[in-house]
Amino acid sequence: MITASEMKTPKLVTALPGPKAKQIVERDAKFMSPSFTRDYPLVAKSGHGAMVEDVDGNVFLDFAAGIAVCSTGHCHPKVVAAIQKQAAELIHMSGTDFYYESLPELAERLGKTVPGSEDKKVFFANSGTEAIEGAMKLARYATKRDKTIAFYGGFHGRTMGSLSLTASKSTQRKGFGALLSGVEHIPYPYAYRCALGHTAETCGAEILETLENQIFKRLFDPTEVAGIIIEPIQGEGGYVPAPKFFLQELQRICRQHGIMLIVDEVQSGMGRTGKWWAFEHAGIEPDIIASAKGIASGMPLGAIIAKSSVMTWKPGSHGTTFGGNPVCLAASLATMDLLEGGMIENARKMGEYIFRRTADWTNKFKIVGDVRGKGLMVGIEFVRDQRTKERAGDLRNAIVDSAFHKGLLVLGAGENSLRLSPPLLIDEEQADFALRTLEECIREAEKKT
Ligand SMILES: Cc1ncc(COP(=O)(O)O)c(C=O)c1O
């Protein structure tokens, strides 16, 4: 008999949600903060590889990976062993006050993944938002300037500093009052919705023009700008890649004015796009990188990786109690071994496979407007009409929901896109199952239009 941990495709044994799941969802509604946004009632119990079993024994194929976090799959035995070993040895010490070996070990390894001749230094945090807060503080500290430029559609976190940079959905800001001053947002080069009809290679020249000739001349003198922060592929914004030339030009502008180029690789990093970092596809060398999510296969860890000449803040200027916890670092070191040991390459190969298999979707389905991304960061945008590109968020939601009822876990992104962000270990059989299931869901949604 095949056990749940050996299964490669889903098996549903109850109607969804099952009886135990229903009870837990009801209890959750009673006691948990209502600020979460659950799309469907998955109540997870265990996970192995790309499979998740719920509390009623239903087994799902996970193409969400806990929001692109479980990079090496759920509970990879090598990650579990590293966590168990470390937990039995030392759970906490606090790198702010004391030393332990894995801090410089992981910092050195992470720094070496970043191209460029200059050495890197690393600050460990607990989450993406903390990595962003720290990156923003570092840019201010290093430049002695206080303005920041970010992009519409960008998501950088929900604490007050990172929320000031986030411009994804107004519900994320509504009700929280004034945020950080000195932050200006400019449009993101969203090729599919480019008003000037540019392609994925050329979209965004006018945005750079606005930056140089409007923002810098009318709002912020560039000598007051500490940093420009960008997701090389917008995550929550809809899995939208920035063109190569755009990132290169942004780097040129930053260098010209002594501005820190900060890349938010929280979602796009750690091998998901088939390279360690998504910005590598553009051949740039940012000053500051923020990482989290996939960095420790599900253990809470964030990192700011910066050029050594940039990370020169003085003792006491930034710190953390838990950041870089020994158990999280052990999980991260094991994660890096697995990513380097073949999973990054698998992400590249499986990404190419998925893009080949979906290349005709905009012809095949009238509600698919765009399929885009890199590696295992795949965005599918749904529209009511391919000509007007009217956003079809309701159809996207129906597809996400019906995929769940067929045993496939996926998440929305942006107003009307769906993201595929599976663990980096999926194989062709699992990609085929996911794509076949989505095709069925899309056909069903089309019938409703
Ligand atoms: C690009 C990006 N930056 C920052 C964050 C915030 O990370 P966290 O939720 O760990 O605070 C996210 C989370 O989705 C993200 O996608």
mmCIF file of N, CA and C and ligand atoms in Angstrom, residues 67 127-130 132 155-157 231 235-236 264 266-267 292-293, ligand 1:
data_model
loop_
_atom_site.group_PDB
_atom_site.id
_atom_site.type_symbol
_atom_site.label_atom_id
_atom_site.label_comp_id
_atom_site.label_asym_id
_atom_site.label_seq_id
_atom_site.Cartn_x
_atom_site.Cartn_y
_atom_site.Cartn_z
ATOM 1 N N ILE A 67 3.056 29.827 0.548
ATOM 2 C CA ILE A 67 3.462 31.092 -0.102
ATOM 3 C C ILE A 67 4.964 31.054 -0.452
ATOM 4 N N SER A 127 11.902 37.308 9.459
ATOM 5 C CA SER A 127 10.817 37.307 8.461
ATOM 6 C C SER A 127 11.188 38.223 7.310
ATOM 7 N N GLY A 128 10.312 38.216 6.299
ATOM 8 C CA GLY A 128 10.521 39.090 5.150
ATOM 9 C C GLY A 128 10.392 40.555 5.536
ATOM 10 N N THR A 129 9.352 40.854 6.279
ATOM 11 C CA THR A 129 9.121 42.267 6.606
ATOM 12 C C THR A 129 10.276 42.826 7.429
ATOM 13 N N GLU A 130 10.833 42.008 8.314
ATOM 14 C CA GLU A 130 11.969 42.481 9.117
ATOM 15 C C GLU A 130 13.212 42.677 8.255
ATOM 16 N N ILE A 132 13.149 43.604 5.216
ATOM 17 C CA ILE A 132 12.904 44.856 4.483
ATOM 18 C C ILE A 132 13.104 46.067 5.394
ATOM 19 N N PHE A 155 4.889 44.500 -2.993
ATOM 20 C CA PHE A 155 4.538 44.074 -1.643
ATOM 21 C C PHE A 155 5.838 43.810 -0.898
ATOM 22 N N HIS A 156 6.022 44.525 0.209
ATOM 23 C CA HIS A 156 7.274 44.383 0.953
ATOM 24 C C HIS A 156 7.055 44.019 2.414
ATOM 25 N N GLY A 157 5.797 43.850 2.825
ATOM 26 C CA GLY A 157 5.537 43.471 4.207
ATOM 27 C C GLY A 157 4.509 44.374 4.847
ATOM 28 N N GLU A 231 11.078 44.583 -6.495
ATOM 29 C CA GLU A 231 11.028 43.127 -6.631
ATOM 30 C C GLU A 231 11.366 42.829 -8.097
ATOM 31 N N GLY A 235 5.760 39.705 -6.675
ATOM 32 C CA GLY A 235 5.121 38.490 -6.175
ATOM 33 C C GLY A 235 3.631 38.680 -5.953
ATOM 34 N N GLU A 236 3.293 39.312 -4.818
ATOM 35 C CA GLU A 236 1.868 39.508 -4.507
ATOM 36 C C GLU A 236 1.192 40.335 -5.602
ATOM 37 N N ASP A 264 14.203 43.243 -3.421
ATOM 38 C CA ASP A 264 13.411 42.413 -2.517
ATOM 39 C C ASP A 264 13.274 41.042 -3.174
ATOM 40 N N VAL A 266 12.501 38.361 -1.389
ATOM 41 C CA VAL A 266 11.839 37.539 -0.373
ATOM 42 C C VAL A 266 11.058 36.397 -1.027
ATOM 43 N N GLN A 267 10.350 36.700 -2.109
ATOM 44 C CA GLN A 267 9.564 35.650 -2.775
ATOM 45 C C GLN A 267 10.313 35.027 -3.961
ATOM 46 N N ALA A 292 13.995 35.951 2.520
ATOM 47 C CA ALA A 292 13.254 35.262 3.605
ATOM 48 C C ALA A 292 12.587 34.033 2.968
ATOM 49 N N LYS A 293 11.300 33.826 3.216
ATOM 50 C CA LYS A 293 10.508 32.715 2.666
ATOM 51 C C LYS A 293 11.289 31.410 2.471
HETATM 52 C C1 LIG B 1 8.355 40.237 -1.980
HETATM 53 C C2 LIG B 1 7.972 40.163 -0.536
HETATM 54 N N1 LIG B 1 8.585 40.956 0.350
HETATM 55 C C3 LIG B 1 8.289 40.912 1.663
HETATM 56 C C4 LIG B 1 7.314 40.072 2.144
HETATM 57 C C5 LIG B 1 6.996 40.023 3.613
HETATM 58 O O1 LIG B 1 7.422 38.825 4.150
HETATM 59 P P1 LIG B 1 6.840 38.282 5.544
HETATM 60 O O2 LIG B 1 5.414 37.901 5.313
HETATM 61 O O3 LIG B 1 7.736 37.132 5.885
HETATM 62 O O4 LIG B 1 6.965 39.384 6.521
HETATM 63 C C6 LIG B 1 6.633 39.233 1.246
HETATM 64 C C7 LIG B 1 5.565 38.335 1.715
HETATM 65 O O5 LIG B 1 4.745 37.858 0.970
HETATM 66 C C8 LIG B 1 6.977 39.279 -0.127
HETATM 67 O O6 LIG B 1 6.356 38.501 -1.023
#
